[in-house]
CSV table of C-alpha atoms in Angstrom, one decimal:
chain,number,residue,atom,x,y,z
A,199,UNK,CA,21.3,10.2,-12.5
A,200,UNK,CA,18.7,11.9,-10.6
A,201,UNK,CA,19.8,14.6,-8.2
A,202,UNK,CA,16.5,16.0,-7.0
A,203,UNK,CA,17.5,17.4,-3.8
A,204,UNK,CA,14.8,20.1,-3.0
A,205,UNK,CA,11.4,19.9,-1.3
A,206,UNK,CA,8.1,20.9,-2.8
A,207,UNK,CA,6.9,23.6,-0.4
A,208,UNK,CA,4.1,26.3,-1.0
A,209,UNK,CA,3.8,25.6,-4.9
A,210,UNK,CA,7.6,25.6,-5.4
A,211,UNK,CA,10.7,23.6,-5.1
A,212,UNK,CA,13.0,24.9,-2.6
A,213,UNK,CA,16.4,23.7,-1.3
A,214,UNK,CA,16.5,21.8,2.1
A,215,UNK,CA,17.9,23.5,5.1
A,216,UNK,CA,20.7,20.9,5.4
A,217,UNK,CA,23.1,19.5,2.7
A,218,UNK,CA,22.6,15.9,3.7
A,219,UNK,CA,21.3,13.5,1.0
A,220,UNK,CA,19.9,10.1,0.8
A,221,UNK,CA,21.0,7.6,-1.9
A,222,UNK,CA,18.5,6.0,-4.2
A,223,UNK,CA,19.3,2.6,-5.4
A,224,UNK,CA,18.2,0.4,-8.5
A,225,UNK,CA,17.4,-2.8,-6.9
A,226,UNK,CA,17.9,-4.7,-10.1
A,227,UNK,CA,21.4,-3.3,-10.7
A,228,UNK,CA,22.3,-2.2,-7.2
A,229,UNK,CA,23.6,1.0,-8.5
A,230,UNK,CA,23.0,4.5,-7.1
A,231,UNK,CA,20.5,6.1,-9.5
A,232,UNK,CA,20.1,9.5,-7.5
A,233,UNK,CA,19.8,11.5,-4.4
A,234,UNK,CA,17.0,13.1,-2.4
A,235,UNK,CA,17.5,15.6,0.5
A,236,UNK,CA,17.5,14.2,3.9
A,237,UNK,CA,14.8,16.7,5.2
A,238,UNK,CA,14.9,18.3,8.6
A,239,UNK,CA,12.6,19.5,11.3
A,240,UNK,CA,13.0,22.9,9.7
A,241,UNK,CA,11.8,21.7,6.6
A,242,UNK,CA,8.7,20.2,7.9
A,243,UNK,CA,7.9,23.3,9.9
A,244,UNK,CA,8.0,25.2,6.5
A,245,UNK,CA,5.6,22.9,4.9
A,246,UNK,CA,3.1,23.0,7.8
A,247,UNK,CA,3.5,26.8,7.8
A,248,UNK,CA,2.4,26.7,4.2
A,249,UNK,CA,-0.3,24.3,4.7
A,250,UNK,CA,-1.7,26.4,7.7
A,251,UNK,CA,-1.9,29.5,5.3
A,252,UNK,CA,-3.7,27.5,2.6
A,253,UNK,CA,-6.3,26.0,4.9
A,254,UNK,CA,-8.9,28.7,5.4
A,255,UNK,CA,-9.6,28.9,1.6
A,256,UNK,CA,-8.8,25.4,0.7
A,257,UNK,CA,-11.0,23.9,3.4
A,258,UNK,CA,-14.0,26.2,2.2
A,259,UNK,CA,-13.4,25.5,-1.6
A,260,UNK,CA,-16.4,24.3,-3.5
A,261,UNK,CA,-17.0,20.7,-4.3
A,262,UNK,CA,-16.8,21.7,-8.0
A,263,UNK,CA,-13.3,23.0,-7.6
A,264,UNK,CA,-12.2,20.1,-5.9
A,265,UNK,CA,-13.7,17.7,-8.6
A,266,UNK,CA,-12.0,19.9,-11.2
A,267,UNK,CA,-8.5,19.6,-9.5
A,268,UNK,CA,-8.9,16.0,-9.1
A,269,UNK,CA,-9.9,15.5,-12.9
A,270,UNK,CA,-6.9,17.8,-13.8
A,271,UNK,CA,-4.6,15.7,-11.7
A,272,UNK,CA,-5.8,12.7,-13.5
A,273,UNK,CA,-5.2,14.1,-17.0
A,274,UNK,CA,-1.7,15.2,-16.0
A,275,UNK,CA,-1.0,11.9,-14.6
A,276,UNK,CA,-1.9,10.3,-17.7
A,277,UNK,CA,0.5,12.7,-19.8
A,278,UNK,CA,3.5,11.5,-17.7
A,279,UNK,CA,2.7,7.9,-18.0
A,280,UNK,CA,6.0,6.8,-19.7
A,281,UNK,CA,8.1,8.9,-17.1
A,282,UNK,CA,6.2,7.3,-14.1
A,283,UNK,CA,6.5,3.9,-15.3
A,284,UNK,CA,10.2,4.2,-16.0
A,285,UNK,CA,10.9,5.7,-12.9
A,286,UNK,CA,9.0,3.0,-10.7
A,287,UNK,CA,10.7,0.4,-12.6
A,288,UNK,CA,14.1,2.0,-11.8
A,289,UNK,CA,13.4,2.8,-8.1
A,290,UNK,CA,11.2,-0.3,-7.0
A,291,UNK,CA,12.5,-2.9,-9.5
A,292,UNK,CA,9.0,-3.7,-10.7
A,293,UNK,CA,9.0,-5.1,-14.3
A,294,UNK,CA,7.9,-2.6,-17.0
A,295,UNK,CA,4.5,-4.3,-17.3
A,296,UNK,CA,3.7,-4.3,-13.7
A,297,UNK,CA,4.6,-0.7,-13.3
A,298,UNK,CA,2.2,0.2,-16.1
A,299,UNK,CA,-0.6,-2.3,-15.4
A,300,UNK,CA,-0.5,-2.2,-11.7
A,301,UNK,CA,1.3,0.7,-10.1
A,302,UNK,CA,0.6,3.4,-12.9
A,303,UNK,CA,-3.0,2.3,-13.2
A,304,UNK,CA,-3.9,2.1,-9.6
A,305,UNK,CA,-2.7,5.7,-9.0
A,306,UNK,CA,-4.9,7.0,-11.9
A,307,UNK,CA,-7.9,5.0,-10.7
A,308,UNK,CA,-7.6,6.5,-7.2
A,309,UNK,CA,-7.7,10.2,-8.6
A,310,UNK,CA,-10.4,9.4,-10.9
A,311,UNK,CA,-12.6,7.4,-8.2
A,312,UNK,CA,-12.3,10.3,-5.8
A,313,UNK,CA,-13.4,12.8,-8.3
A,314,UNK,CA,-16.5,10.4,-9.1
A,315,UNK,CA,-17.2,9.6,-5.4
A,316,UNK,CA,-17.2,13.5,-4.7
A,317,UNK,CA,-20.0,14.1,-7.3
A,318,UNK,CA,-22.6,12.4,-5.0
A,319,UNK,CA,-20.8,13.0,-1.6
A,320,UNK,CA,-22.8,15.0,0.9
A,321,UNK,CA,-21.1,17.5,3.3
A,322,UNK,CA,-24.2,18.6,4.9
A,323,UNK,CA,-27.3,16.6,5.9
A,324,UNK,CA,-30.6,17.6,7.7
A,325,UNK,CA,-31.5,15.1,10.6
A,326,UNK,CA,-34.3,15.1,12.8
A,327,UNK,CA,-33.4,17.7,15.3
A,328,UNK,CA,-29.8,18.5,14.0
A,329,UNK,CA,-27.7,19.4,10.9
A,330,UNK,CA,-24.9,17.2,10.2
A,331,UNK,CA,-21.9,19.0,8.9
A,332,UNK,CA,-18.5,17.3,7.6
A,333,UNK,CA,-15.7,19.7,7.4
A,334,UNK,CA,-11.9,19.3,6.5
A,335,UNK,CA,-10.1,17.9,9.4
A,336,UNK,CA,-7.3,20.2,9.2
A,337,UNK,CA,-3.8,19.6,8.1
A,338,UNK,CA,-2.9,16.2,7.1
A,339,UNK,CA,0.5,14.6,7.4
A,340,UNK,CA,0.9,11.6,4.8
A,341,UNK,CA,3.6,9.0,5.2
A,342,UNK,CA,3.6,6.6,2.4
A,343,UNK,CA,5.5,3.2,1.9
A,344,UNK,CA,8.0,2.2,-0.9
A,345,UNK,CA,6.2,-0.9,-2.3
A,346,UNK,CA,3.4,1.1,-4.0
A,347,UNK,CA,4.9,4.5,-5.0
A,348,UNK,CA,1.8,5.8,-6.8
A,349,UNK,CA,-1.1,3.6,-5.3
A,350,UNK,CA,-0.7,4.5,-1.8
A,351,UNK,CA,0.5,7.9,-2.2
A,352,UNK,CA,-2.5,8.5,-4.7
A,353,UNK,CA,-5.4,7.3,-2.7
A,354,UNK,CA,-4.2,9.6,0.4
A,355,UNK,CA,-3.6,12.7,-1.7
A,356,UNK,CA,-7.0,12.1,-3.6
A,357,UNK,CA,-8.9,11.6,-0.5
A,358,UNK,CA,-7.2,14.7,1.2
A,359,UNK,CA,-8.1,17.0,-1.8
A,360,UNK,CA,-11.6,15.8,-2.0
A,361,UNK,CA,-12.0,16.7,1.6
A,362,UNK,CA,-10.2,20.0,1.4
A,363,UNK,CA,-7.3,19.0,3.6
A,364,UNK,CA,-3.9,20.6,3.0
A,365,UNK,CA,-1.1,18.0,3.1
A,366,UNK,CA,2.5,17.4,4.0
A,367,UNK,CA,3.7,14.3,2.2
A,368,UNK,CA,6.8,12.2,3.2
A,369,UNK,CA,7.4,9.8,0.4
A,370,UNK,CA,9.3,6.5,1.0
A,371,UNK,CA,13.1,7.4,0.9
A,372,UNK,CA,13.6,4.2,-1.0
A,373,UNK,CA,11.1,5.0,-3.9
A,374,UNK,CA,10.7,8.9,-3.8
A,375,UNK,CA,10.8,9.9,-7.5
A,376,UNK,CA,7.3,8.9,-8.4
A,377,UNK,CA,5.9,11.1,-5.7
A,378,UNK,CA,8.2,14.0,-6.8
A,379,UNK,CA,6.6,13.8,-10.2
A,380,UNK,CA,3.2,13.9,-8.6
A,381,UNK,CA,4.2,17.2,-7.0
A,382,UNK,CA,4.7,18.6,-10.5
A,383,UNK,CA,1.4,17.2,-11.6
A,384,UNK,CA,-0.6,18.4,-8.9
A,385,UNK,CA,1.0,22.0,-9.1
A,386,UNK,CA,0.2,22.0,-12.9
A,387,UNK,CA,-3.4,21.0,-12.2
A,388,UNK,CA,-3.8,24.4,-10.4
A,389,UNK,CA,-4.2,23.0,-6.7
A,390,UNK,CA,-3.6,26.0,-4.7
A,391,UNK,CA,-0.1,26.8,-3.1
A,392,UNK,CA,0.3,25.3,0.1
A,393,UNK,CA,-2.4,22.7,-0.4
A,394,UNK,CA,0.2,20.2,-1.3
A,395,UNK,CA,3.8,20.1,0.1
A,396,UNK,CA,6.4,17.4,-0.1
A,397,UNK,CA,9.4,16.8,2.2
A,398,UNK,CA,11.7,13.9,1.5
A,399,UNK,CA,13.8,12.3,4.4
A,400,UNK,CA,14.0,9.4,6.8
A,401,UNK,CA,11.4,8.3,9.0
A,402,UNK,CA,13.2,9.0,12.2
A,403,UNK,CA,13.4,12.7,11.3
A,404,UNK,CA,10.8,13.7,8.9
A,405,UNK,CA,8.3,11.1,9.9
A,406,UNK,CA,8.6,11.8,13.7
A,407,UNK,CA,8.2,15.4,13.0
A,408,UNK,CA,5.1,15.0,11.0
A,409,UNK,CA,3.5,12.5,13.4
A,410,UNK,CA,4.3,14.6,16.6
A,411,UNK,CA,3.9,18.1,14.9
A,412,UNK,CA,1.4,20.3,17.2
A,413,UNK,CA,-0.1,21.8,14.0
A,414,UNK,CA,-0.7,18.6,12.0
A,415,UNK,CA,-4.3,17.5,13.0
A,416,UNK,CA,-4.3,14.0,11.3
A,417,UNK,CA,-1.7,11.4,10.1
A,418,UNK,CA,-2.2,8.8,7.6
A,419,UNK,CA,0.4,6.0,7.5
A,420,UNK,CA,1.1,3.0,5.5
A,421,UNK,CA,3.8,0.5,6.7
A,422,UNK,CA,5.0,-1.7,9.4
A,423,UNK,CA,3.4,-2.2,12.7
A,424,UNK,CA,6.4,-1.1,14.6
A,425,UNK,CA,6.5,2.3,12.9
A,426,UNK,CA,2.7,2.5,13.3
A,427,UNK,CA,3.1,1.8,17.0
A,428,UNK,CA,5.6,4.7,17.2
A,429,UNK,CA,3.3,7.2,15.0
A,430,UNK,CA,0.6,6.5,17.6
A,431,UNK,CA,2.7,7.2,20.5
A,432,UNK,CA,4.0,10.5,18.9
A,433,UNK,CA,0.5,11.5,17.8
A,434,UNK,CA,-0.9,10.9,21.4
A,435,UNK,CA,1.0,13.9,22.7
A,436,UNK,CA,-1.5,16.3,20.7
A,437,UNK,CA,-4.4,13.8,20.7
A,438,UNK,CA,-4.5,13.9,16.9
A,439,UNK,CA,-6.3,11.5,14.5
A,440,UNK,CA,-4.3,8.5,13.2
A,441,UNK,CA,-5.1,6.2,10.4
A,442,UNK,CA,-3.0,3.2,9.8
A,443,UNK,CA,-2.7,0.6,7.1
A,444,UNK,CA,-0.2,-1.9,8.3
A,445,UNK,CA,1.1,-5.5,7.8
A,446,UNK,CA,-0.9,-8.7,6.9
A,447,UNK,CA,-0.7,-12.5,6.9
A,448,UNK,CA,-3.5,-13.3,4.7
A,449,UNK,CA,-4.9,-16.6,4.2
A,450,UNK,CA,-6.0,-17.9,0.8
A,451,UNK,CA,-8.8,-20.7,1.7
A,452,UNK,CA,-9.0,-23.4,-1.2
A,453,UNK,CA,-12.2,-25.3,-0.9
A,454,UNK,CA,-12.4,-29.0,-1.7
A,455,UNK,CA,-14.4,-28.5,-4.8
A,456,UNK,CA,-11.9,-26.1,-6.2
A,457,UNK,CA,-9.8,-26.8,-9.4
A,458,UNK,CA,-6.4,-27.5,-7.8
A,459,UNK,CA,-4.6,-26.3,-11.1
A,460,UNK,CA,-6.3,-22.9,-11.1
A,461,UNK,CA,-6.1,-22.6,-7.4
A,462,UNK,CA,-2.3,-23.3,-7.6
A,463,UNK,CA,-1.9,-20.5,-10.6
A,464,UNK,CA,-3.9,-18.1,-8.0
A,465,UNK,CA,-1.5,-18.8,-5.2
A,466,UNK,CA,1.6,-18.7,-7.4
A,467,UNK,CA,0.4,-15.2,-9.0
A,468,UNK,CA,-0.3,-13.6,-5.7
A,469,UNK,CA,3.3,-14.6,-4.7
A,470,UNK,CA,4.9,-13.2,-7.7
A,471,UNK,CA,2.7,-10.1,-7.5
A,472,UNK,CA,5.2,-7.2,-6.8
A,473,UNK,CA,7.8,-9.8,-5.6
A,474,UNK,CA,5.8,-10.5,-2.8
A,475,UNK,CA,6.2,-7.0,-1.3
A,476,UNK,CA,2.4,-6.6,-0.8
A,477,UNK,CA,0.6,-6.1,2.8
A,478,UNK,CA,-2.5,-8.0,1.2
A,479,UNK,CA,-0.6,-11.0,-0.2
A,480,UNK,CA,-2.0,-14.3,0.3
A,481,UNK,CA,0.8,-15.9,2.1
A,482,UNK,CA,-0.7,-18.6,4.0
A,483,UNK,CA,-2.4,-21.1,1.4
A,484,UNK,CA,-5.0,-23.2,3.3
A,485,UNK,CA,-5.6,-26.6,1.3
A,486,UNK,CA,-7.7,-29.5,2.3
A,487,UNK,CA,-5.7,-32.5,3.6
A,488,UNK,CA,-7.3,-34.8,1.0
A,489,UNK,CA,-5.9,-32.5,-1.8
A,490,UNK,CA,-2.2,-32.5,-0.6
A,491,UNK,CA,-0.5,-34.4,-3.4
A,492,UNK,CA,-2.5,-32.9,-6.0
A,493,UNK,CA,-2.3,-29.3,-5.1
A,494,UNK,CA,1.5,-29.6,-4.5
A,495,UNK,CA,2.0,-31.1,-8.0
A,496,UNK,CA,-0.1,-28.1,-9.3
A,497,UNK,CA,1.8,-25.7,-7.3
A,498,UNK,CA,5.3,-26.9,-8.6
A,499,UNK,CA,4.0,-26.4,-12.2
A,500,UNK,CA,2.3,-23.0,-11.5
A,501,UNK,CA,5.7,-21.5,-10.2
A,502,UNK,CA,7.6,-23.0,-12.9
A,503,UNK,CA,5.3,-20.9,-15.6
A,504,UNK,CA,6.3,-17.7,-14.0
A,505,UNK,CA,9.5,-15.8,-14.6
A,506,UNK,CA,11.7,-13.7,-12.5
A,507,UNK,CA,14.3,-11.5,-13.9
A,508,UNK,CA,15.7,-8.0,-15.3
A,509,UNK,CA,12.6,-5.7,-14.8
A,510,UNK,CA,13.6,-3.8,-18.1
A,511,UNK,CA,13.3,-7.2,-20.2
A,512,UNK,CA,10.0,-8.1,-21.4
A,513,UNK,CA,8.5,-11.4,-20.3
A,514,UNK,CA,9.3,-11.2,-16.5
A,515,UNK,CA,6.5,-11.5,-14.0
A,516,UNK,CA,8.6,-10.4,-11.2
A,517,UNK,CA,11.7,-8.4,-10.3
A,518,UNK,CA,14.1,-8.0,-7.3
A,519,UNK,CA,13.4,-7.1,-3.8
A,520,UNK,CA,13.5,-3.4,-3.1
A,521,UNK,CA,17.1,-3.3,-1.2
A,522,UNK,CA,19.6,-5.4,0.1
A,523,UNK,CA,18.3,-5.2,3.8
A,524,UNK,CA,14.9,-6.5,2.4
A,525,UNK,CA,16.7,-9.3,0.7
A,526,UNK,CA,18.5,-10.5,4.0
A,527,UNK,CA,15.3,-10.2,5.7
A,528,UNK,CA,13.6,-12.5,3.3
A,529,UNK,CA,16.7,-15.0,3.4
A,530,UNK,CA,16.6,-15.2,7.1
A,531,UNK,CA,12.8,-16.1,7.2
A,532,UNK,CA,13.5,-18.9,4.4
A,533,UNK,CA,16.1,-20.3,6.7
A,534,UNK,CA,13.7,-20.0,9.6
A,535,UNK,CA,11.3,-22.1,7.7
A,536,UNK,CA,13.6,-24.6,7.0
A,537,UNK,CA,15.0,-24.7,10.7
A,538,UNK,CA,11.5,-25.2,12.0
A,539,UNK,CA,11.1,-28.2,9.8
A,540,UNK,CA,8.7,-27.1,7.0
A,541,UNK,CA,9.4,-28.9,3.7
A,542,UNK,CA,10.9,-26.8,0.7
A,543,UNK,CA,8.4,-27.5,-2.0
A,544,UNK,CA,10.0,-24.8,-4.5
A,545,UNK,CA,13.0,-22.5,-4.1
A,546,UNK,CA,15.0,-21.9,-1.0
A,547,UNK,CA,17.7,-19.6,0.3
A,548,UNK,CA,20.2,-17.7,-2.3
A,549,UNK,CA,19.5,-16.1,-5.5
A,550,UNK,CA,17.8,-17.6,-8.6
A,551,UNK,CA,20.3,-19.3,-11.1
A,552,UNK,CA,21.7,-16.4,-13.5
A,553,UNK,CA,20.6,-13.5,-11.3
A,554,UNK,CA,23.8,-12.8,-9.4
A,555,UNK,CA,23.6,-9.2,-9.6
A,556,UNK,CA,20.3,-7.3,-8.0
A,557,UNK,CA,18.4,-8.1,-4.8
A,558,UNK,CA,16.7,-11.3,-6.4
A,559,UNK,CA,15.3,-13.9,-4.2
A,560,UNK,CA,14.1,-17.5,-5.2
A,561,UNK,CA,10.3,-17.7,-5.2
A,562,UNK,CA,9.9,-20.2,-2.1
A,563,UNK,CA,6.9,-22.5,-1.1
A,564,UNK,CA,7.0,-24.2,2.0
A,565,UNK,CA,4.9,-27.4,2.4
A,566,UNK,CA,3.9,-29.1,5.6
A,567,UNK,CA,3.7,-25.9,7.7
A,568,UNK,CA,2.0,-25.6,11.1
A,569,UNK,CA,0.3,-22.1,11.7
A,570,UNK,CA,2.4,-21.5,14.9
A,571,UNK,CA,5.6,-21.4,12.9
A,572,UNK,CA,7.4,-18.1,12.4
A,573,UNK,CA,7.0,-18.3,8.6
A,574,UNK,CA,3.3,-18.8,9.1
A,575,UNK,CA,2.9,-15.8,11.8
A,576,UNK,CA,5.3,-13.0,10.9
A,577,UNK,CA,4.9,-10.9,7.7
A,578,UNK,CA,7.9,-11.6,5.4
A,579,UNK,CA,7.3,-9.2,2.6
A,580,UNK,CA,8.8,-11.3,-0.2
A,581,UNK,CA,8.0,-14.1,-2.5
A,582,UNK,CA,7.5,-16.9,0.1
A,583,UNK,CA,4.4,-19.0,0.7
A,584,UNK,CA,3.3,-21.4,3.3
A,585,UNK,CA,1.0,-24.2,2.7
A,586,UNK,CA,-1.1,-25.3,5.6
A,587,UNK,CA,-3.5,-28.2,5.5
A,588,UNK,CA,-6.9,-28.3,7.1
A,589,UNK,CA,-9.5,-31.0,8.0
A,590,UNK,CA,-12.7,-29.2,7.3
A,591,UNK,CA,-14.1,-25.6,6.6
A,592,UNK,CA,-14.3,-24.8,10.2
A,593,UNK,CA,-10.8,-25.8,10.9
A,594,UNK,CA,-9.8,-23.8,7.8
A,595,UNK,CA,-11.5,-20.8,9.3
A,596,UNK,CA,-9.8,-21.3,12.7
A,597,UNK,CA,-6.3,-21.3,10.9
A,598,UNK,CA,-7.2,-18.4,9.1
A,599,UNK,CA,-8.2,-16.2,11.9
A,600,UNK,CA,-5.3,-17.6,14.1
A,601,UNK,CA,-3.0,-14.4,13.3
A,602,UNK,CA,-2.7,-10.9,15.0
A,603,UNK,CA,-3.5,-9.5,11.2
A,604,UNK,CA,-6.6,-9.1,9.5
A,605,UNK,CA,-5.9,-7.0,6.3
A,606,UNK,CA,-7.2,-9.3,3.6
A,607,UNK,CA,-8.4,-13.0,3.1
A,608,UNK,CA,-9.0,-14.9,-0.3
A,609,UNK,CA,-11.5,-17.8,-0.8
A,610,UNK,CA,-11.2,-20.2,-3.8
A,611,UNK,CA,-13.9,-22.7,-4.8
A,612,UNK,CA,-17.3,-23.3,-6.7
A,613,UNK,CA,-20.1,-23.8,-4.0
A,614,UNK,CA,-21.7,-20.3,-3.5
A,615,UNK,CA,-22.9,-21.3,0.0
A,616,UNK,CA,-19.6,-22.4,1.3
A,617,UNK,CA,-17.8,-19.4,-0.4
A,618,UNK,CA,-20.2,-17.0,1.5
A,619,UNK,CA,-19.9,-18.9,4.6
A,620,UNK,CA,-16.1,-18.8,4.5
A,621,UNK,CA,-16.1,-15.0,3.5
A,622,UNK,CA,-18.1,-13.9,6.1
A,623,UNK,CA,-16.2,-15.5,8.9
A,624,UNK,CA,-12.5,-14.6,8.1
A,625,UNK,CA,-11.9,-11.5,10.1
A,626,UNK,CA,-10.2,-9.3,7.7
A,627,UNK,CA,-11.2,-5.8,6.0
A,628,UNK,CA,-11.4,-7.2,2.6
A,629,UNK,CA,-12.3,-10.6,1.2
A,630,UNK,CA,-11.7,-11.7,-2.3
A,631,UNK,CA,-13.7,-14.5,-3.7
A,632,UNK,CA,-12.4,-16.3,-6.9
A,633,UNK,CA,-10.2,-13.6,-8.2
A,634,UNK,CA,-12.7,-10.8,-8.2
A,635,UNK,CA,-11.8,-7.5,-9.8
A,636,UNK,CA,-10.3,-4.7,-7.6
A,637,UNK,CA,-13.1,-2.1,-6.8
A,638,UNK,CA,-11.7,1.3,-6.2
A,639,UNK,CA,-14.7,2.4,-4.4
A,640,UNK,CA,-14.7,-0.4,-1.9
A,641,UNK,CA,-13.3,0.5,1.6
A,642,UNK,CA,-9.7,-0.7,2.1
A,643,UNK,CA,-8.2,-1.3,5.6
A,644,UNK,CA,-7.7,-4.0,8.3
A,645,UNK,CA,-8.9,-5.5,11.6
A,646,UNK,CA,-6.7,-6.1,14.5
A,647,UNK,CA,-2.9,-5.3,14.0
A,648,UNK,CA,-3.5,-4.6,10.3
A,649,UNK,CA,-4.5,-1.0,11.1
A,650,UNK,CA,-7.1,1.4,11.9
A,651,UNK,CA,-9.2,3.4,9.5
A,652,UNK,CA,-10.3,3.0,5.7
A,653,UNK,CA,-9.0,4.4,2.4
A,654,UNK,CA,-10.3,4.2,-1.0
A,655,UNK,CA,-13.6,5.8,-2.4
A,656,UNK,CA,-16.0,7.7,-0.2
A,657,UNK,CA,-14.5,6.0,3.0
A,658,UNK,CA,-11.2,7.5,2.0
A,659,UNK,CA,-12.8,10.9,1.8
A,660,UNK,CA,-14.3,10.4,5.2
A,661,UNK,CA,-11.0,9.9,6.8
A,662,UNK,CA,-9.9,13.5,6.2
A,663,UNK,CA,-13.3,15.1,7.7
A,664,UNK,CA,-14.4,15.9,11.1
A,665,UNK,CA,-18.1,15.7,11.8
A,666,UNK,CA,-20.1,18.6,13.4
A,667,UNK,CA,-23.7,18.5,14.6
A,668,UNK,CA,-25.6,22.0,14.5
A,669,UNK,CA,-28.7,22.2,16.6
A,670,UNK,CA,-31.2,25.0,16.0
A,671,UNK,CA,-30.1,25.7,12.4
A,672,UNK,CA,-32.4,28.4,11.3
A,673,UNK,CA,-34.4,27.4,8.1
């Protein structure tokens, strides 16, 4: 049982101003595994005050100092690998292999990449007639999601440290422990007191206080569109900058010349990845009408080759959904798909056979879906895919863009010209062709209602900076 009921403020763990706590539940066992403090406005005020005191020196620290801190964090992070992997499996329900090879490694990659990007990053540049200066934006409020306890947290922290911006972090209350381990790692790396602060709590208390706080200059949030809208409203009262990474309903366009067996494996892998709890998940599979029978047969075989079960047991590809509430949401969407007339190709409502305990949901694939159905338009955030059939490439592009979202897109095929054509016309922030590897220096963020701003690499540093033009700088 983890009873970690303190906040990390000004370089030390301190008691909350209130005794209320939040249960943290293991989604695979449905058991309470610990508690964290339900932080208050006063707790946030303390954290902001510490950040304000740290700002003058932290914002003027040298690039070399920041690179040193980032590298030291990366080293400390590696030393705590087993603890981080175990705790993410417990709080998120990710299989141990996924916690290690995805969550842990992505977090590490962001700290290493930020240090590397900082080596060649220029904070001052002489232009024709003026000097361009990039300075720390001020105090940053970071509000992170539960589905990637280290990835999203690490990229935000790394960008802020690289830019010299003190932060106040609110981790997701469902998965808080990985971030609390990070707090110790950051402190042990020698990051100055007050430059990093962590306050646990709920979104409607700690999150609202951060997004509306007059002394916080920038808010970086990853989560749902509804909460993103609320954050923008809160931030507008003090005209603070906001970066949002929100939802998605990403298309996977399978071209006619694609190997349907490999394409189906790609689609199934995308569905099982983090149990479908991924904002970039390819949840709309666009398939040529002529390939319907071939693809559906391949899809059934592909799904059957993956395994869902106890995340502590080896060999499983996916674990449970994060909570009972999320399980119920996914069930309601599966039922909506059935009610709308889509064909259940694989799965359906209820729990998989033999998995009565834990928030497990059947991996579900719908066929004969039209893009105006609820299951094709709304983000489900679970292992649910919709197959939509198209007549030609331009029809596929039309379907792909017929969404309020624009976070990611995927194209699978052989003809280089067709791959480039489709990739260039999908309106989304990141397009992946044929299972290309992740590039942590590539900008990450969305079009339309998928968000504002970019993270990762140089673009992630830029978010935490203001731009100043100095005219008449003496030589």
